[in-house]
Coordinates of C-alpha atoms in Angstrom, one line a residue:
M1 CA -22.9 -3.5 19.9
A2 CA -20.1 -6.0 19.8
A3 CA -21.0 -9.6 19.6
P4 CA -20.7 -11.5 22.9
D5 CA -17.9 -13.9 23.3
G6 CA -18.2 -16.9 21.1
A7 CA -21.1 -15.4 19.1
S8 CA -19.3 -15.0 15.8
G9 CA -19.5 -18.2 13.8
G10 CA -18.1 -20.4 16.5
S11 CA -14.7 -18.6 16.7
P12 CA -13.7 -17.4 20.2
V13 CA -13.5 -13.7 21.0
V14 CA -10.0 -12.8 22.0
H15 CA -9.6 -9.6 24.0
D16 CA -6.1 -8.8 22.7
H17 CA -4.1 -11.5 24.4
G18 CA -3.1 -15.1 23.7
S19 CA -1.8 -16.8 20.6
V20 CA -4.8 -18.2 18.7
L21 CA -4.3 -17.3 15.1
G22 CA -3.4 -20.6 13.4
T23 CA -1.6 -21.3 10.2
L24 CA -4.8 -21.3 8.1
G25 CA -6.0 -18.1 9.8
L26 CA -2.7 -16.4 9.0
F27 CA -2.9 -17.5 5.4
T28 CA -6.5 -16.1 5.2
V29 CA -5.7 -12.7 6.6
L30 CA -2.6 -12.5 4.4
L31 CA -4.8 -13.3 1.4
G32 CA -7.0 -10.4 2.4
A33 CA -4.0 -8.2 2.7
S34 CA -2.8 -9.0 -0.8
L35 CA -6.0 -8.1 -2.6
P36 CA -6.1 -4.3 -2.0
L37 CA -2.4 -3.9 -2.8
I38 CA -2.7 -6.0 -6.0
D39 CA -5.6 -3.9 -7.2
F40 CA -3.7 -0.7 -6.6
F41 CA -1.0 -1.8 -9.2
I42 CA -2.9 -4.2 -11.4
V43 CA -4.6 -1.4 -13.2
N44 CA -1.3 0.2 -14.5
V45 CA -0.9 -2.2 -17.4
A46 CA -4.6 -2.2 -18.3
L47 CA -5.1 1.5 -18.7
P48 CA -4.5 1.6 -22.5
T49 CA -7.2 -1.1 -23.1
I50 CA -9.6 0.6 -20.6
D51 CA -9.1 3.8 -22.6
H52 CA -9.7 2.1 -25.9
D53 CA -12.9 0.2 -24.7
L54 CA -14.5 2.9 -22.7
A55 CA -13.2 6.0 -24.5
A56 CA -12.2 7.3 -21.0
G57 CA -9.5 9.9 -21.9
P58 CA -6.6 10.9 -19.7
A59 CA -8.5 12.6 -16.9
L60 CA -10.9 9.7 -16.3
L61 CA -8.1 7.2 -16.5
E62 CA -6.4 9.1 -13.7
L63 CA -9.6 8.9 -11.7
V64 CA -9.7 5.1 -12.2
V65 CA -6.4 5.0 -10.3
A66 CA -6.8 8.0 -8.0
G67 CA -10.4 7.3 -7.0
Y68 CA -9.4 3.9 -5.5
G69 CA -6.3 5.3 -3.9
L70 CA -8.0 8.3 -2.3
S71 CA -11.0 6.5 -0.7
Y72 CA -8.6 3.7 0.4
A73 CA -6.1 6.1 2.1
V74 CA -8.8 8.4 3.6
L75 CA -10.8 5.6 5.3
L76 CA -8.0 3.3 6.6
V77 CA -7.6 4.8 10.0
L78 CA -11.4 4.8 10.5
G79 CA -11.4 1.2 9.4
G80 CA -8.9 0.3 12.1
R81 CA -10.9 2.1 14.7
L82 CA -14.1 0.3 13.7
G83 CA -12.4 -3.0 14.0
D84 CA -11.3 -2.1 17.5
M85 CA -14.9 -1.3 18.3
F86 CA -17.0 -4.0 16.6
G87 CA -14.6 -6.8 16.1
R88 CA -11.8 -7.2 13.6
R89 CA -13.0 -10.5 12.2
R90 CA -16.4 -9.0 11.6
L91 CA -15.0 -6.0 9.8
F92 CA -12.6 -8.3 7.8
L93 CA -15.6 -10.3 6.6
A94 CA -17.6 -7.2 5.7
G95 CA -14.7 -5.7 3.9
M96 CA -13.9 -8.9 2.0
A97 CA -17.6 -9.3 0.9
A98 CA -17.7 -5.6 -0.2
F99 CA -14.4 -6.0 -2.0
G100 CA -15.7 -8.9 -4.0
L101 CA -19.0 -7.1 -4.8
T102 CA -17.3 -3.9 -5.9
S103 CA -14.8 -5.9 -8.0
L104 CA -17.7 -7.5 -9.8
I105 CA -19.2 -4.0 -10.5
C106 CA -15.8 -2.8 -11.8
G107 CA -15.6 -5.9 -14.1
I108 CA -19.0 -5.3 -15.7
A109 CA -18.9 -1.5 -15.7
P110 CA -20.6 -0.3 -19.0
N111 CA -18.8 3.1 -19.0
A112 CA -15.9 5.0 -17.5
W113 CA -17.9 6.9 -14.9
T114 CA -19.4 3.7 -13.6
L115 CA -15.9 2.2 -13.4
V116 CA -14.7 5.3 -11.5
G117 CA -17.5 5.1 -9.0
A118 CA -17.0 1.3 -8.5
R119 CA -13.3 1.9 -7.9
V120 CA -14.0 4.5 -5.2
A121 CA -16.3 2.0 -3.5
Q122 CA -13.7 -0.8 -3.9
G123 CA -11.1 1.4 -2.2
A124 CA -13.6 2.0 0.7
A125 CA -14.1 -1.8 1.0
A126 CA -10.3 -2.3 1.1
A127 CA -10.0 0.3 3.9
L128 CA -12.5 -1.8 6.0
M129 CA -10.6 -5.0 5.4
L130 CA -6.8 -4.2 5.4
P131 CA -6.4 -2.7 8.9
Q132 CA -7.9 -5.8 10.4
V133 CA -5.1 -7.9 9.1
L134 CA -2.2 -6.4 11.1
A135 CA -4.5 -5.7 14.0
T136 CA -5.5 -9.4 14.2
I137 CA -1.9 -10.5 13.9
H138 CA -0.9 -8.1 16.6
A139 CA -3.7 -9.1 18.9
A140 CA -3.9 -12.9 18.4
T141 CA -0.2 -13.8 18.2
S142 CA 2.8 -13.2 20.5
G143 CA 6.6 -13.6 20.7
Q144 CA 8.4 -15.2 17.7
R145 CA 5.2 -16.2 16.1
R146 CA 4.1 -12.6 15.9
A147 CA 7.5 -11.5 14.5
K148 CA 7.3 -14.2 11.8
A149 CA 3.7 -13.3 11.0
V150 CA 4.6 -9.6 10.6
S151 CA 7.6 -10.5 8.4
L152 CA 5.2 -12.6 6.3
Y153 CA 2.8 -9.6 6.1
G154 CA 5.7 -7.5 4.8
A155 CA 6.6 -10.1 2.3
T156 CA 3.0 -10.4 1.2
A157 CA 2.7 -6.6 0.8
G158 CA 5.7 -6.3 -1.3
L159 CA 5.0 -9.3 -3.5
A160 CA 1.4 -8.1 -4.0
M161 CA 2.6 -4.8 -5.3
V162 CA 5.0 -6.4 -7.8
T163 CA 2.9 -9.4 -8.8
G164 CA -0.2 -7.1 -9.3
Q165 CA 1.5 -5.6 -12.3
I166 CA 2.7 -9.0 -13.6
L167 CA -0.8 -10.5 -13.1
G168 CA -2.4 -7.6 -14.8
G169 CA -0.2 -8.1 -17.9
V170 CA -1.0 -11.8 -18.1
L171 CA -4.8 -11.3 -17.7
V172 CA -5.1 -8.5 -20.2
S173 CA -3.0 -10.5 -22.8
A174 CA -4.9 -13.7 -22.1
N175 CA -8.2 -12.0 -22.9
I176 CA -10.1 -14.8 -21.2
A177 CA -13.5 -15.3 -22.9
G178 CA -13.1 -11.9 -24.5
S179 CA -13.0 -10.2 -21.1
G180 CA -9.9 -8.1 -21.8
W181 CA -9.2 -5.7 -19.0
R182 CA -12.3 -6.7 -17.1
A183 CA -10.6 -9.9 -16.0
I184 CA -8.3 -7.9 -13.7
F185 CA -11.3 -7.1 -11.6
L186 CA -13.4 -10.3 -12.1
V187 CA -10.6 -12.5 -10.8
N188 CA -11.2 -11.0 -7.4
V189 CA -14.7 -12.4 -7.1
P190 CA -13.8 -16.1 -6.6
V191 CA -10.8 -15.1 -4.4
A192 CA -13.0 -13.0 -2.2
L193 CA -15.5 -15.9 -1.9
L194 CA -12.7 -18.3 -0.9
G195 CA -11.5 -15.7 1.6
L196 CA -14.9 -15.4 3.2
V197 CA -15.2 -19.2 3.6
L198 CA -11.7 -19.5 5.1
A199 CA -12.3 -16.5 7.4
F200 CA -15.5 -18.0 8.9
R201 CA -13.5 -21.1 9.7
S202 CA -10.1 -19.9 10.8
V203 CA -9.9 -16.3 11.9
P204 CA -10.6 -15.6 15.6
E205 CA -12.6 -12.6 16.6
T206 CA -10.6 -9.9 18.4
R207 CA -11.4 -6.5 19.7
S208 CA -10.1 -3.9 22.0
Q209 CA -11.1 -4.2 25.7
R210 CA -11.5 -0.4 25.8
P211 CA -12.8 0.6 22.3
A212 CA -12.9 4.3 21.7
P213 CA -15.8 6.1 20.1
I214 CA -15.4 7.5 16.6
D215 CA -13.6 10.8 16.5
T216 CA -15.8 12.6 14.0
P217 CA -13.9 16.0 13.7
G218 CA -10.6 14.1 13.4
T219 CA -12.0 11.8 10.8
I220 CA -13.3 14.6 8.7
L221 CA -10.2 16.7 9.0
L222 CA -7.9 13.7 8.1
A223 CA -10.1 13.1 5.1
V224 CA -9.9 16.7 4.0
S225 CA -6.1 16.8 4.5
L226 CA -5.5 13.7 2.4
V227 CA -8.0 14.7 -0.4
T228 CA -6.6 18.3 -0.7
L229 CA -3.1 16.9 -1.1
L230 CA -3.6 13.7 -3.2
A231 CA -6.5 14.8 -5.5
P232 CA -4.7 17.7 -7.2
L233 CA -1.4 15.8 -7.4
T234 CA -3.0 12.8 -9.1
E235 CA -5.5 14.7 -11.3
G236 CA -3.6 18.0 -11.9
R237 CA -1.4 17.0 -14.9
A238 CA -4.2 15.2 -16.8
A239 CA -6.6 18.0 -16.1
G240 CA -4.2 20.8 -17.2
W241 CA -3.7 22.1 -13.6
P242 CA -6.9 24.1 -13.4
V243 CA -7.6 26.6 -10.6
W244 CA -9.2 24.1 -8.3
T245 CA -5.9 22.1 -8.0
W246 CA -4.0 25.1 -6.7
I247 CA -6.8 26.1 -4.3
S248 CA -6.8 22.5 -3.0
L249 CA -3.0 22.4 -2.6
A250 CA -3.1 25.7 -0.7
A251 CA -5.8 24.3 1.6
F252 CA -3.8 21.2 2.5
P253 CA -1.5 22.8 5.1
V254 CA -4.4 24.6 6.7
A255 CA -6.4 21.3 6.9
A256 CA -3.4 19.4 8.2
Y257 CA -2.7 22.0 10.9
A258 CA -6.3 22.0 12.0
F259 CA -6.2 18.2 12.2
V260 CA -3.2 18.2 14.5
R261 CA -4.7 20.9 16.7
V262 CA -8.0 19.0 17.0
E263 CA -6.3 15.7 17.8
R264 CA -4.1 17.3 20.5
R265 CA -7.0 19.1 22.1
A266 CA -9.0 15.8 22.2
D267 CA -6.0 14.1 23.8
R268 CA -5.7 16.8 26.5
Q269 CA -9.4 16.6 27.2
G270 CA -9.3 12.9 27.9
R271 CA -11.0 11.8 24.8
T272 CA -9.5 9.3 22.3
P273 CA -8.5 11.1 19.1
L274 CA -8.5 9.3 15.7
V275 CA -4.6 9.4 15.7
P276 CA -3.6 9.7 19.3
P277 CA -0.5 11.9 19.7
S278 CA 0.8 9.5 22.3
L279 CA 0.9 6.8 19.6
L280 CA 3.1 9.0 17.5
A281 CA 5.3 9.6 20.5
L282 CA 6.5 6.0 20.2
V283 CA 10.1 6.3 18.9
T284 CA 9.9 3.1 16.9
L285 CA 6.6 4.0 15.2
R286 CA 7.7 7.6 14.4
R287 CA 11.1 6.5 13.0
G288 CA 9.7 3.6 11.2
L289 CA 7.1 5.8 9.5
T290 CA 9.8 8.2 8.6
L291 CA 11.5 5.4 6.6
L292 CA 8.3 3.9 5.2
L293 CA 7.3 7.2 3.5
P294 CA 10.3 7.7 1.2
F295 CA 10.5 4.0 0.5
S296 CA 6.8 3.8 -0.5
I297 CA 6.9 7.0 -2.6
G298 CA 9.8 5.5 -4.6
F299 CA 8.2 2.1 -4.9
G300 CA 4.8 3.5 -6.1
G301 CA 6.4 5.8 -8.6
F302 CA 8.7 3.2 -9.9
M303 CA 6.0 0.6 -10.6
F304 CA 3.8 3.1 -12.4
V305 CA 6.6 4.5 -14.5
I306 CA 8.2 1.2 -15.4
A307 CA 4.8 -0.1 -16.6
I308 CA 4.6 2.8 -19.1
A309 CA 8.3 2.7 -20.1
L310 CA 8.4 -1.1 -20.8
Q311 CA 5.3 -1.1 -23.0
Q312 CA 5.3 2.3 -24.7
G313 CA 9.0 3.0 -24.7
L314 CA 10.6 -0.4 -25.3
G315 CA 7.6 -1.9 -27.2
M316 CA 7.2 -4.9 -24.9
G317 CA 3.8 -6.6 -24.7
A318 CA 2.0 -6.8 -21.5
V319 CA 3.2 -10.3 -20.7
T320 CA 6.8 -9.5 -21.6
A321 CA 6.7 -6.4 -19.4
G322 CA 5.4 -8.6 -16.6
I323 CA 8.2 -11.2 -17.1
A324 CA 10.7 -8.4 -16.8
L325 CA 9.6 -7.8 -13.2
V326 CA 9.6 -11.5 -12.2
P327 CA 13.2 -11.3 -10.9
M328 CA 12.2 -8.5 -8.7
A329 CA 9.3 -10.5 -7.2
V330 CA 11.5 -13.6 -6.7
A331 CA 14.3 -11.7 -5.1
F332 CA 11.9 -9.8 -2.9
F333 CA 10.3 -13.0 -1.7
A334 CA 13.7 -14.6 -1.0
A335 CA 14.9 -11.6 1.0
S336 CA 11.6 -11.4 3.0
L337 CA 12.0 -15.1 4.0
A338 CA 15.6 -14.5 5.1
G339 CA 14.7 -11.3 6.9
P340 CA 13.7 -12.7 10.4
R341 CA 16.9 -14.7 10.7
L342 CA 19.0 -11.8 9.5
V343 CA 17.3 -9.4 11.9
R344 CA 18.0 -11.6 14.9
R345 CA 21.7 -11.4 14.0
Y346 CA 22.2 -7.9 12.6
G347 CA 19.1 -6.0 13.8
S348 CA 18.1 -2.8 11.9
L349 CA 21.3 -2.9 9.9
V350 CA 19.3 -5.2 7.6
V351 CA 17.4 -2.2 6.4
T352 CA 20.6 -0.3 5.7
A353 CA 21.9 -3.3 3.7
G354 CA 18.7 -3.4 1.8
A355 CA 19.0 0.3 0.9
V356 CA 22.5 -0.3 -0.4
S357 CA 21.3 -3.3 -2.5
Q358 CA 18.4 -1.3 -3.9
T359 CA 20.8 1.7 -4.7
V360 CA 23.1 -0.6 -6.7
G361 CA 20.1 -2.1 -8.5
V362 CA 18.5 1.2 -9.5
A363 CA 22.0 2.4 -10.6
L364 CA 22.4 -0.7 -12.9
L365 CA 19.0 0.0 -14.4
V366 CA 19.9 3.6 -15.1
L367 CA 23.1 2.4 -16.8
A368 CA 21.4 -0.2 -18.9
L369 CA 18.6 2.1 -20.0
W370 CA 21.0 5.0 -20.8
S371 CA 23.5 3.0 -22.8
R372 CA 21.3 0.5 -24.6
W373 CA 18.0 2.3 -25.3
P374 CA 15.8 1.3 -27.2
S375 CA 17.1 -2.2 -27.6
V376 CA 17.0 -3.0 -23.8
G377 CA 15.5 -6.4 -23.2
V378 CA 14.6 -8.6 -20.3
T379 CA 18.1 -9.9 -20.0
E380 CA 19.7 -6.5 -19.7
L381 CA 17.2 -5.4 -17.1
L382 CA 17.6 -8.6 -15.0
P383 CA 20.6 -7.6 -12.7
G384 CA 19.2 -4.2 -11.8
V385 CA 15.7 -5.4 -11.3
A386 CA 16.8 -8.4 -9.1
L387 CA 19.1 -6.3 -6.9
A388 CA 16.4 -3.7 -6.4
G389 CA 13.9 -6.4 -5.5
L390 CA 16.4 -7.9 -3.1
G391 CA 16.9 -4.6 -1.4
Q392 CA 13.2 -3.9 -1.1
G393 CA 12.6 -7.3 0.4
L394 CA 15.2 -6.6 3.1
Q395 CA 13.7 -3.2 3.9
L396 CA 9.9 -3.4 3.8
P397 CA 9.1 -6.3 6.2
V398 CA 11.6 -5.0 8.7
I399 CA 10.3 -1.5 8.6
I400 CA 6.8 -2.7 9.1
R401 CA 7.9 -4.8 12.1
I402 CA 9.7 -1.8 13.6
V403 CA 6.6 0.5 13.2
L404 CA 4.4 -2.0 15.0
S405 CA 6.8 -3.3 17.6
D406 CA 5.8 -1.0 20.5
I407 CA 2.1 -0.5 19.8
P408 CA 0.0 -1.7 22.7
S409 CA -2.4 -4.5 21.8
E410 CA -5.5 -2.5 22.7
R411 CA -4.4 0.1 20.0
A412 CA -3.6 -2.5 17.4
G413 CA -6.4 -1.4 15.1
V414 CA -5.6 2.3 15.1
G415 CA -1.9 1.7 15.0
S416 CA -2.3 -0.6 11.9
G417 CA -4.5 2.0 10.3
V418 CA -2.0 4.8 10.8
M419 CA 0.8 2.7 9.3
V420 CA -1.2 1.5 6.3
T421 CA -2.6 5.0 5.7
G422 CA 1.0 6.4 5.6
Q423 CA 2.1 3.6 3.3
Q424 CA -0.9 3.9 1.0
S425 CA -0.8 7.7 0.9
A426 CA 2.9 7.5 0.0
L427 CA 2.3 5.0 -2.8
A428 CA -0.3 7.3 -4.2
L429 CA 2.0 10.3 -3.8
G430 CA 4.8 8.4 -5.6
V431 CA 2.5 7.7 -8.6
A432 CA 1.4 11.3 -8.6
T433 CA 4.8 13.0 -8.2
L434 CA 7.3 10.6 -10.0
G435 CA 4.6 9.7 -12.5
S436 CA 3.9 13.4 -13.3
L437 CA 7.6 14.1 -13.5
F438 CA 8.1 11.2 -16.0
L439 CA 5.2 12.1 -18.2
S440 CA 6.0 15.8 -18.3
L441 CA 9.7 15.1 -19.1
T442 CA 8.7 12.6 -21.8
A443 CA 6.8 15.2 -23.7
A444 CA 9.8 17.6 -23.5
M445 CA 12.9 15.4 -24.0
G446 CA 11.8 11.9 -24.9
M447 CA 11.2 8.7 -22.9
R448 CA 14.7 7.6 -22.3
D449 CA 15.9 10.8 -20.8
A450 CA 12.7 11.2 -18.8
L451 CA 13.0 7.6 -17.4
V452 CA 16.6 8.1 -16.4
I453 CA 15.9 11.4 -14.6
T454 CA 12.9 9.8 -12.9
L455 CA 14.9 6.8 -11.7
L456 CA 17.6 9.2 -10.4
A457 CA 14.9 10.9 -8.4
Q458 CA 13.9 7.6 -7.0
L459 CA 17.5 6.8 -6.3
G460 CA 17.6 9.9 -4.1
L461 CA 14.7 8.5 -2.1
V462 CA 16.5 5.2 -1.7
V463 CA 19.6 6.9 -0.4
L464 CA 17.5 9.0 2.0
T465 CA 15.9 5.8 3.3
G466 CA 19.3 4.2 3.9
L467 CA 20.6 7.3 5.8
L468 CA 17.5 7.4 7.9
S469 CA 17.9 3.7 8.8
L470 CA 21.1 4.5 10.6
R471 CA 19.0 6.3 13.2
L472 CA 16.9 3.2 14.1
P473 CA 17.5 1.3 17.3
R474 CA 19.9 -1.6 16.5
S475 CA 17.6 -4.1 18.3
V476 CA 14.3 -4.9 16.5
G477 CA 11.4 -6.2 18.7

């Protein structure tokens, strides 16, 4: 049962109206939003040392990444629904505590299989916590304050994805007290404790006035759909594409079709499906998700591929590889801060301008890598990386704002879960597809040519995002 009003640590229960999320509360939920995204990318630069210390091998290393991403993506919509039912603050606290605990287990894992299991649990904890962030912002703010908060969420999400890789390089190289790669997980523990203290003090409890029961058939079919698609794509190359991967891929369209049928039937019968078709009927949500998918596929693939190319191809250390991405983080943050003002003046054209900037940035990267390999340094990468980050910062916060703009407050949890599930699944799909393309081509034609072809594939996704942005409503709510 949901706690009665005022029963949750002194914070008021807000039934999806009013502006009660203060500055400290906003900082706290954004801190919670950053942790899962940082941990999706922080592992990239640590994989070689994990392999060395735990004798993991390629297949288990893939599971260290994929196990987290799969459980995270599969449970996000359910996490949003649970927040609507039992209180978003309560689920945020539970997810934060579980994330800190599972991070500790990852950091002390004695072998590769323990690490894989802890990563799966860590992904599940993230899925409890993250949907509550946007749902709380949506339910406990209004007007320009909500628009600013959503823009800050977009800035936080993008920065977390870039700085995760930078932070990973710094922590692995620092080898604090001989911890090596373990520090990338142990650092979460004090941050989670801080988040819990702040959340008790500053985050209001919100929940839906009409929470819907759990849609068990929909939950199971969504999980099966995502697993049958993402598991073979992330594990197939490392495992040598065994028979189960092809069976799984063949099962994906069947499971996805069954999920759509079950959700539509539940809607017609007056029940509340896990992903209400009426929610997907919102033009802003549907078109925003259409942009978010290619953007996130390209982003996830780029961050994975560049981590390998900088270290193994150009011989950079983990810290230098991180420094090479600092201009991207700085430009992303600056663009994110300017976004709300630009949107008020130019509307959704900001997304188109961002795609143009990212296109130029990726093209400059391709040119530098093609002409100067293998003597490419941080200076040669700077213009392309900075312009790409600027373009990403103009796109992501605005796209997120568009996706959420017309979602009713009582559906804030499920709406946030749908959006974050799409984003997370696309990030994982980018790692699987562009990552597999890069690694396969590297073996056949060398790393420079493989990297250039992979970046050109990402460039195609950027152009697609820019073209799709022209279909957005000019005004952004």
